[in-house]
PDB file of C-alpha atoms in Angstrom:
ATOM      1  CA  UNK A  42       0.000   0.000   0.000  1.00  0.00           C
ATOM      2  CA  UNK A  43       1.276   3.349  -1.338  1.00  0.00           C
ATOM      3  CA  UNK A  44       1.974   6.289   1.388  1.00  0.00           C
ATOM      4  CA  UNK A  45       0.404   8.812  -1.744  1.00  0.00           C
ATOM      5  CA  UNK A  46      -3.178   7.608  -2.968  1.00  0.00           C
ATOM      6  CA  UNK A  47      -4.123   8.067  -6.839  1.00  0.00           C
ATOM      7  CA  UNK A  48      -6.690   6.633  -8.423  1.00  0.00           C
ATOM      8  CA  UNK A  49      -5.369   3.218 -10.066  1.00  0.00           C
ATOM      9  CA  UNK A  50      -6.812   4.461 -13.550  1.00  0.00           C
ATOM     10  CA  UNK A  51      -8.247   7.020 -15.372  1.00  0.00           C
ATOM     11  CA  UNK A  52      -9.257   7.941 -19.342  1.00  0.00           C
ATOM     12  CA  UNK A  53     -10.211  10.452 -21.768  1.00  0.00           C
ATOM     13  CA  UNK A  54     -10.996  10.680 -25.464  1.00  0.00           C
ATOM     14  CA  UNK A  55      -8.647  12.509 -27.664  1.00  0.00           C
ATOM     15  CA  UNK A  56      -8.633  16.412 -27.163  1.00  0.00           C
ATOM     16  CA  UNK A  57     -10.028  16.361 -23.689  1.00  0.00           C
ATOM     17  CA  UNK A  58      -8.904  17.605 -20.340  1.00  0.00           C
ATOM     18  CA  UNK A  59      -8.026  14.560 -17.225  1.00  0.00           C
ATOM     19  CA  UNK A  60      -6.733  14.985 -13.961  1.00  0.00           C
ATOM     20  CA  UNK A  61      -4.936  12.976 -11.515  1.00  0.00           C
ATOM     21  CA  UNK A  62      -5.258  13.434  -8.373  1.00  0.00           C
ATOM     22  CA  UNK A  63      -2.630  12.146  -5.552  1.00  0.00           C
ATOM     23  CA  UNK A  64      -3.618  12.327  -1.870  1.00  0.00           C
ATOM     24  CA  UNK A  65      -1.264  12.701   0.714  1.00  0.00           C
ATOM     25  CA  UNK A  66      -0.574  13.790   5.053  1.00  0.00           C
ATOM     26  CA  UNK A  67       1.112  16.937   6.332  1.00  0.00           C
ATOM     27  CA  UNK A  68       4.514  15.052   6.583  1.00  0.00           C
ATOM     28  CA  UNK A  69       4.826  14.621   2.972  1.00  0.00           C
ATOM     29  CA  UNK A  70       2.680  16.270   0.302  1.00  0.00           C
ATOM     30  CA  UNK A  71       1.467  18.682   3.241  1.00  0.00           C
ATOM     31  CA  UNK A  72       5.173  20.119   4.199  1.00  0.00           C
ATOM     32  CA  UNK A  73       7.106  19.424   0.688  1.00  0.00           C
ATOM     33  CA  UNK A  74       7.455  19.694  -3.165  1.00  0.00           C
ATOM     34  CA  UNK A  75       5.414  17.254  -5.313  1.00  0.00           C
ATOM     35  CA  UNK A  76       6.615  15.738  -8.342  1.00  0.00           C
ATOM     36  CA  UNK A  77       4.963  13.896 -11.259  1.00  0.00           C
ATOM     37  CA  UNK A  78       6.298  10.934 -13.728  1.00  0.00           C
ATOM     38  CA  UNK A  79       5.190   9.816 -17.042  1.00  0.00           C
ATOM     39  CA  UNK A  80       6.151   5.999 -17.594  1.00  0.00           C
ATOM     40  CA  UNK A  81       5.578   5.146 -20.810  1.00  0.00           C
ATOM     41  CA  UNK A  82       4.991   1.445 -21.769  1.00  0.00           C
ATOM     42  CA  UNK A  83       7.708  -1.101 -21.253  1.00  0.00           C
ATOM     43  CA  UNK A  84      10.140   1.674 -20.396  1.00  0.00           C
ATOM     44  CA  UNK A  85      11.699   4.046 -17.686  1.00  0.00           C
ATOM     45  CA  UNK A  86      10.122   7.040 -15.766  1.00  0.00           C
ATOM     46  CA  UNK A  87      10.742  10.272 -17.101  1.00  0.00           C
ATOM     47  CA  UNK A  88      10.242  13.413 -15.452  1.00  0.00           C
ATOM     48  CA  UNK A  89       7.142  15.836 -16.011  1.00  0.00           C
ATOM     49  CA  UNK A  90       6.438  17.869 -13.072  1.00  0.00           C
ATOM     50  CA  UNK A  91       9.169  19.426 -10.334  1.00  0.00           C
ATOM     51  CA  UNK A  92       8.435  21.614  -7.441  1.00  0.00           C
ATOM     52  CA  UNK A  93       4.947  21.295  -8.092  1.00  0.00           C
ATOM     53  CA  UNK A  94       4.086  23.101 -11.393  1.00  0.00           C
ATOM     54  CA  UNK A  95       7.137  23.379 -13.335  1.00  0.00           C
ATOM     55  CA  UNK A  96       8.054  21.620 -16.415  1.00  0.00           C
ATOM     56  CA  UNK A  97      11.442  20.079 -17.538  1.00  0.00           C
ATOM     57  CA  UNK A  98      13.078  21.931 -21.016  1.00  0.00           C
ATOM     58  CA  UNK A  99      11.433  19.311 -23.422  1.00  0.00           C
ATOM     59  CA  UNK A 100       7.489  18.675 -21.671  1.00  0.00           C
ATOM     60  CA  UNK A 101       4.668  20.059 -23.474  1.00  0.00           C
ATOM     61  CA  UNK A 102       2.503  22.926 -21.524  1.00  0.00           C
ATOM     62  CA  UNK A 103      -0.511  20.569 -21.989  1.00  0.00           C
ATOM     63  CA  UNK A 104       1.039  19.217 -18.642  1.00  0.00           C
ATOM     64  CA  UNK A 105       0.429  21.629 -14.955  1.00  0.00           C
ATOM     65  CA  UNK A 106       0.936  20.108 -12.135  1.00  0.00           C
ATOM     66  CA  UNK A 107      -0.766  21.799  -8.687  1.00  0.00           C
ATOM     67  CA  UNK A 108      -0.827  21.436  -5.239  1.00  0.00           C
ATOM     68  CA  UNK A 109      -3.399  22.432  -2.141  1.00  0.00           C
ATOM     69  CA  UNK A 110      -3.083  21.241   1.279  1.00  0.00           C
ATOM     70  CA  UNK A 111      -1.768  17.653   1.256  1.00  0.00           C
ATOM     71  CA  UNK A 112      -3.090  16.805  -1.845  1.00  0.00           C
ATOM     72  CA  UNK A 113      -1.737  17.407  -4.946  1.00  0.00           C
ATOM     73  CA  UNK A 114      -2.986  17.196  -8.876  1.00  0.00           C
ATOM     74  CA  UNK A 115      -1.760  16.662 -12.770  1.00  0.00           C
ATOM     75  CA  UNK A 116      -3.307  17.884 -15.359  1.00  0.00           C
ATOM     76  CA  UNK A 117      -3.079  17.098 -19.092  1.00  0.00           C
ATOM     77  CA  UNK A 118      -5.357  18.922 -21.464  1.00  0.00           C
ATOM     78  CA  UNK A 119      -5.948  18.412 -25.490  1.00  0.00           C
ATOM     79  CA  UNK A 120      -5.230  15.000 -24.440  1.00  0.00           C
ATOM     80  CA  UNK A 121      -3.370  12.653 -27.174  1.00  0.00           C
ATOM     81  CA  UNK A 122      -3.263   8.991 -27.821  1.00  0.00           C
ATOM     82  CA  UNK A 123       0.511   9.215 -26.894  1.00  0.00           C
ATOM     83  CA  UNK A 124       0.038  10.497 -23.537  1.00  0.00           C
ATOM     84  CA  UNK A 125      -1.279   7.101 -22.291  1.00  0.00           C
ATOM     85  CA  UNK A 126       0.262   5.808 -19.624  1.00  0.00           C
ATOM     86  CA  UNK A 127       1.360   5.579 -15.812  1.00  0.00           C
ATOM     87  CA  UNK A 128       1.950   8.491 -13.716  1.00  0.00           C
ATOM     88  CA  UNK A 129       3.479   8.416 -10.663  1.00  0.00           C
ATOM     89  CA  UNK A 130       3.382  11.265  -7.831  1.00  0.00           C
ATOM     90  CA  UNK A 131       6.240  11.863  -5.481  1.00  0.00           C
ATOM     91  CA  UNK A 132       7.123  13.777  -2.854  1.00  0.00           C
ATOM     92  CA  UNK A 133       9.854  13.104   0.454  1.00  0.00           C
ATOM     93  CA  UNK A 134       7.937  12.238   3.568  1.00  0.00           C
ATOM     94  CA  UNK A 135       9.491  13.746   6.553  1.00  0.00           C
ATOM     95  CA  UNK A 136       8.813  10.442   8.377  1.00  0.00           C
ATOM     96  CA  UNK A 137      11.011   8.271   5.822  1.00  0.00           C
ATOM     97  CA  UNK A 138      13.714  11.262   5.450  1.00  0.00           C
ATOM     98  CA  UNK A 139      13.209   9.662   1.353  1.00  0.00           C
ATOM     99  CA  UNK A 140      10.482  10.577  -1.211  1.00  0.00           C
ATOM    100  CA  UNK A 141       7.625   8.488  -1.064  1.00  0.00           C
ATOM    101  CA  UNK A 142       5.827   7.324  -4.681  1.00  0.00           C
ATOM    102  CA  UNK A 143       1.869   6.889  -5.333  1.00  0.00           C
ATOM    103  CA  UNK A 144       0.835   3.932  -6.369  1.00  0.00           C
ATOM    104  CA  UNK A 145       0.355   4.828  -9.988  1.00  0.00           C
ATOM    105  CA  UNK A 146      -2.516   5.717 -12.032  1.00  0.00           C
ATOM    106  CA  UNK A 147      -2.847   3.928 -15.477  1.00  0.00           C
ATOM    107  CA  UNK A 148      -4.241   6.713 -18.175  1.00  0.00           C
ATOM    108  CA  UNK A 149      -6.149   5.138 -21.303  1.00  0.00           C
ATOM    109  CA  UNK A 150      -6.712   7.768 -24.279  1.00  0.00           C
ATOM    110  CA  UNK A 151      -9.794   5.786 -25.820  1.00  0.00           C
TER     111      UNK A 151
ATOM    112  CA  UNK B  58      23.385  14.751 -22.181  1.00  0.00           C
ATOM    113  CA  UNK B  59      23.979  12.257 -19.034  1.00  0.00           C
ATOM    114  CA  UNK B  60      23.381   8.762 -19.412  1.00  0.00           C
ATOM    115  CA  UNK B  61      23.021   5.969 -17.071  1.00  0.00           C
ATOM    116  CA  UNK B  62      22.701   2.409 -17.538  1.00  0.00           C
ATOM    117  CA  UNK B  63      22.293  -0.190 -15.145  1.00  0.00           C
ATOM    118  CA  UNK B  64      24.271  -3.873 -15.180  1.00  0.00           C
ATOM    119  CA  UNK B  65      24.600  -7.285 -12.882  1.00  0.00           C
ATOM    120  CA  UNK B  66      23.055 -10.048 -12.647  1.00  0.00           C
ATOM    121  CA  UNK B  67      19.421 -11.005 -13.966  1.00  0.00           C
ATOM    122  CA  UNK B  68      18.964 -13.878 -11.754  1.00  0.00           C
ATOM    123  CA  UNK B  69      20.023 -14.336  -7.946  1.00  0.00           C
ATOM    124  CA  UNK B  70      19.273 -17.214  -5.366  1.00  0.00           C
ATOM    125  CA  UNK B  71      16.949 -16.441  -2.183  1.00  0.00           C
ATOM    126  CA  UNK B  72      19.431 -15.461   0.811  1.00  0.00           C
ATOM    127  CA  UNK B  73      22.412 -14.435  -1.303  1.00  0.00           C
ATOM    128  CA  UNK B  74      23.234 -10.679  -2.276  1.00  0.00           C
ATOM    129  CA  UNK B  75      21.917  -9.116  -5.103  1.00  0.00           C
ATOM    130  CA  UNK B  76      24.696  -6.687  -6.541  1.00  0.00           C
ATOM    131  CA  UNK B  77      24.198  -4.052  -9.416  1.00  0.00           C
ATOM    132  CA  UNK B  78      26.313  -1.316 -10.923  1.00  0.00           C
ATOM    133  CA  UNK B  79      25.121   2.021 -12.605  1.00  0.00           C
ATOM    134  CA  UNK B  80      27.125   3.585 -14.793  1.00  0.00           C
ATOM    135  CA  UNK B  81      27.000   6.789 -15.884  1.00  0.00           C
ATOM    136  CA  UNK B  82      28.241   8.253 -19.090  1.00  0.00           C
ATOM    137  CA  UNK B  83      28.320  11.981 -20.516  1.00  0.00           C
ATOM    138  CA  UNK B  84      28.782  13.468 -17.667  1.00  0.00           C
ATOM    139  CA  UNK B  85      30.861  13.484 -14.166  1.00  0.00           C
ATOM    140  CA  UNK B  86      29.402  11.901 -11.349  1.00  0.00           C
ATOM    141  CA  UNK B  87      31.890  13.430  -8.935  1.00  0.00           C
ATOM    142  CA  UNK B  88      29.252  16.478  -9.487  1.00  0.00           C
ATOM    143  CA  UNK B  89      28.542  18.185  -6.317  1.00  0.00           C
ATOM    144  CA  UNK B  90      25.027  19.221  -7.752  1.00  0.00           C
ATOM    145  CA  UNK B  91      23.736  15.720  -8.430  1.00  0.00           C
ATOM    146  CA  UNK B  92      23.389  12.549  -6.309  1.00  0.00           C
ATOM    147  CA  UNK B  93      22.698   9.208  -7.319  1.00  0.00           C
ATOM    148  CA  UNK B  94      20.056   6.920  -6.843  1.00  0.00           C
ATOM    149  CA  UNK B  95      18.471   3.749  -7.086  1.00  0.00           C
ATOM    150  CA  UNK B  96      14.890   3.073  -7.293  1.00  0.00           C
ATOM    151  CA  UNK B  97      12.735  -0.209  -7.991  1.00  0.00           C
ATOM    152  CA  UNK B  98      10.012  -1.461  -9.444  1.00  0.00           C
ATOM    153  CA  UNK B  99       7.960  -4.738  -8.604  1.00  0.00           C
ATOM    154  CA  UNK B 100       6.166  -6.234 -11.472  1.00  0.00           C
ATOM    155  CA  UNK B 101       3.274  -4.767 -12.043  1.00  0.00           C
ATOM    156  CA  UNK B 102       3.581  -2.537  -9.300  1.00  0.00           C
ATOM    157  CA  UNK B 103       4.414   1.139  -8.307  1.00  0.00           C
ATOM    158  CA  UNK B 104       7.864   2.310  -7.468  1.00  0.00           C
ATOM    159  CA  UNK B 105       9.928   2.163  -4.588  1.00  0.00           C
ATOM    160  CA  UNK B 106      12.855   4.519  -3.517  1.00  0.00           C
ATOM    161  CA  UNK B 107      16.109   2.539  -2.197  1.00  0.00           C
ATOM    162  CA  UNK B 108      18.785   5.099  -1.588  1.00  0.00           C
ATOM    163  CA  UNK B 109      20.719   7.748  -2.485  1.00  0.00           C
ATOM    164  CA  UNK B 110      24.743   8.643  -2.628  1.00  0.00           C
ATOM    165  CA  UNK B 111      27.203  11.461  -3.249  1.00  0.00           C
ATOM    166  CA  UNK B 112      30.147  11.661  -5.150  1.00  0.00           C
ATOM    167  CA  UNK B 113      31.791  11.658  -1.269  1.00  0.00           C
ATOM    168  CA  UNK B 114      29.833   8.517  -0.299  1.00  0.00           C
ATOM    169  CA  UNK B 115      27.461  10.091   2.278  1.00  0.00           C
ATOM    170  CA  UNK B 116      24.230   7.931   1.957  1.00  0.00           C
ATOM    171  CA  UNK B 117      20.661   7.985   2.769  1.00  0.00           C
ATOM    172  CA  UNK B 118      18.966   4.667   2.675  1.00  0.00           C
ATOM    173  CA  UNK B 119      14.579   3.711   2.847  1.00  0.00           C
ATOM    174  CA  UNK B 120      14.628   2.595   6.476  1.00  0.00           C
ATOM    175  CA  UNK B 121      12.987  -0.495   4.806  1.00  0.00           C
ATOM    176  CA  UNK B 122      16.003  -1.953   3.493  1.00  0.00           C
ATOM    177  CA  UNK B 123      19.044  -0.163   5.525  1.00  0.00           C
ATOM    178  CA  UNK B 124      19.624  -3.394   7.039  1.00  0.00           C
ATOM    179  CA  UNK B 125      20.528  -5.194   4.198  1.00  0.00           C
ATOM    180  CA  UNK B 126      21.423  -2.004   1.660  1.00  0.00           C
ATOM    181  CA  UNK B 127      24.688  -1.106   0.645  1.00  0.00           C
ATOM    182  CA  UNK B 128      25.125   1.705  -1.873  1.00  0.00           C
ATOM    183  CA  UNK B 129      28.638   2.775  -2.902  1.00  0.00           C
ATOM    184  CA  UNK B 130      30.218   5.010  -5.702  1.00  0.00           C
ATOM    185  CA  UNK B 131      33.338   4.349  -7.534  1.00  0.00           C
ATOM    186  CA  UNK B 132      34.450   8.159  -8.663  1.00  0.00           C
ATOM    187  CA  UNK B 133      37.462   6.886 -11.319  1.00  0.00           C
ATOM    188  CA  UNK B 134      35.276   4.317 -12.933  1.00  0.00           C
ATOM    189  CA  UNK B 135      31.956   7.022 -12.974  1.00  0.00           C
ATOM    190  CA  UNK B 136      29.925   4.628 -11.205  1.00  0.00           C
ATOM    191  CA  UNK B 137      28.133   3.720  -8.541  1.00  0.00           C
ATOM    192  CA  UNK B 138      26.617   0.121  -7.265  1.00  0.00           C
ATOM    193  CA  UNK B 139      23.914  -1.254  -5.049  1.00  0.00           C
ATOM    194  CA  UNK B 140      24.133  -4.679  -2.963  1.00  0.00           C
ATOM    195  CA  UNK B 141      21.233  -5.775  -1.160  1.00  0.00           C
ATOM    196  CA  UNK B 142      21.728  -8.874   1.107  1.00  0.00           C
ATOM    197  CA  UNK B 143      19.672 -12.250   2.156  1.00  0.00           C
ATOM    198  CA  UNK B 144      17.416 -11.799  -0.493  1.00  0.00           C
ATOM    199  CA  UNK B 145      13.997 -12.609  -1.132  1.00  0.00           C
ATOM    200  CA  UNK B 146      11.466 -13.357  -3.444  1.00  0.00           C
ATOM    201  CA  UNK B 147       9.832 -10.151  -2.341  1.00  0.00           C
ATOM    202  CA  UNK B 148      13.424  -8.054  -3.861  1.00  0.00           C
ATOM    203  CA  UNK B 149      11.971  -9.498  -7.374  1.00  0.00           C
ATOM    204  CA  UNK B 150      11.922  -6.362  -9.258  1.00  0.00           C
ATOM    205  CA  UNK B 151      12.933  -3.814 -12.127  1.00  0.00           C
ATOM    206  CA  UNK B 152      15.803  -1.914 -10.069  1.00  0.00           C
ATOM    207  CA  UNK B 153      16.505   1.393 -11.554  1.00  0.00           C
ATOM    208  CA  UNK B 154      19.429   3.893 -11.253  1.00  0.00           C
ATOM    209  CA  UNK B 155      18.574   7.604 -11.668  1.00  0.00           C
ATOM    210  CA  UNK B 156      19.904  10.918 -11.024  1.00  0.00           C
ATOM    211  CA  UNK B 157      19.284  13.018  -8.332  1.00  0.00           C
ATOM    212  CA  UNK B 158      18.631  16.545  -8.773  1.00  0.00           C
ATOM    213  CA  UNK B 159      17.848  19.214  -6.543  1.00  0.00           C
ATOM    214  CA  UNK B 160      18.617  18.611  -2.537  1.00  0.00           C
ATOM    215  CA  UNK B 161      18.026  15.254  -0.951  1.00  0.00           C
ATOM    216  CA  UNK B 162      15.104  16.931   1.041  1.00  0.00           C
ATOM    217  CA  UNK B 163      13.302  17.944  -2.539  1.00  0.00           C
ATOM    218  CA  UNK B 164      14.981  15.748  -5.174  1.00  0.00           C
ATOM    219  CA  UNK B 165      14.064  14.589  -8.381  1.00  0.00           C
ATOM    220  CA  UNK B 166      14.888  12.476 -11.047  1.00  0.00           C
ATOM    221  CA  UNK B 167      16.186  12.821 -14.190  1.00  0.00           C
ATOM    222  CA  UNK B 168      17.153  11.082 -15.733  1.00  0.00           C
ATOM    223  CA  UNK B 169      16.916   7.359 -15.378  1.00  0.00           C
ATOM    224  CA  UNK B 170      18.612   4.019 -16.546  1.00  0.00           C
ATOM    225  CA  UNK B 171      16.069   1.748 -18.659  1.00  0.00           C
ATOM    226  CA  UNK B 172      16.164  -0.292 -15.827  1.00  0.00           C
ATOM    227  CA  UNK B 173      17.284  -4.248 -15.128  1.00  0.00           C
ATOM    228  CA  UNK B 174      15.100  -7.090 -14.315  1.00  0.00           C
ATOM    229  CA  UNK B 175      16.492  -9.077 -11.112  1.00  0.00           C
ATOM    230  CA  UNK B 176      14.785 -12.160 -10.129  1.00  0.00           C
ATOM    231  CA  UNK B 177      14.840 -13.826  -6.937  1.00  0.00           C
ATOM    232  CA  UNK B 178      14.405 -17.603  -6.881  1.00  0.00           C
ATOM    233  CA  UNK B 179      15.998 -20.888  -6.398  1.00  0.00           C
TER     234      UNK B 179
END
């Protein structure tokens, strides 16, 4: 069981706007950054989010990332068949002294 | 543009010590702006953070494992390796190596090996 809760899946049709949504407590989401990971099929993480709601050089602005309280979401909008997926929040819990991952959310572009 | 690719063993036996090396290429790891990492990932499953290093070898480990973790960094060779002791079937995962960015109280990733397949069993 994940310390960060998202939803195990989610989906949208082509051109539409999804969220994520990752729930947290005040020793991690509450009292740090969040960050957000695309893994694409069959390979590695890549970055897509840091310190909340930037974006890497590289990461379309389709992507925002926000945060309220100890919860935290991602947003993709003019959603795209290549965008599905699993995302992955993270943020350090001050309990751990590490980050702490959700548990994934599997995006299907239908 | 850093790379970093992971290497060791696909297969270990339950109770022995599952070792992997990460090397990284383009780029210095003796860096004092980076730190390097190890995450993994059980099949079908979310991720897991392991552990962190410097280029000076000052660690941070996931409670979880600091028992049986070692994580160590070779600066002349630009690497760095992970050895996890008496292992089980429940270490059966795709261990990653990644680069850590930012501080180790806000870090991030980026970017990451593609990742090796280690399998525990007899």
């Amino acid at each position: 069981q994940s310390v960060l809760t998202q939803p195990p899946s989610a989906s949208g049709t082509p051109g539409q706007r999804v969220t994520i949504s990752c729930s947290g407590s005040s020793s991690n989401i509450g009292s740090n950054y969040v960050f957000w990971y695309q893994q694409l099929p069959g390979t590695a993480p890549k970055l897509l989010i840091y310190r909340n709601n930037l974006r890497p050089s590289g990461v379309p602005d389709r992507f925002s990332g926000s945060k309220s309280g100890t919860s935290a979401s991602l947003a993709i909008s003019g959603l795209r068949s290549e965008d599905e997926a699993d995302y992955y929040c993270v943020a350090r819990d001050d309990s751990l002294s590490g980050p702490v991952f959700g548990g994934g959310t599997k995006l299907t572009v239908l | 543009q850093v790379q970093l690719q992971e290497s060791g063993p696909g297969l270990v036996k339950p109770s022995q010590t599952l070792s992997l090396t990460c090397t990284v290429s383009g780029g210095s790891i003796n860096s004092g702006s980076y730190f390097w990492t190890w995450i993994r990932q059980h099949p079908g499953k979310g991720l897991e953070w392991i552990g962190f290093i410097y280029y000076s070898g000052t660690t941070y480990y996931n409670p979880s494992l600091q028992s049986r973790l070692t994580i160590s960094v070779d600066t002349s060779k630009n690497r760095f390796s992970l050895k996890l002791s008496s292992v089980t079937a429940a270490d059966t995962a795709v261990y990653y190596c990644a680069r850590g960015v930012g501080t180790v109280t806000t870090p991030w990733f980026d970017p990451w090996g593609q990742g090796t397949l280690v399998t525990v069993s007899s």
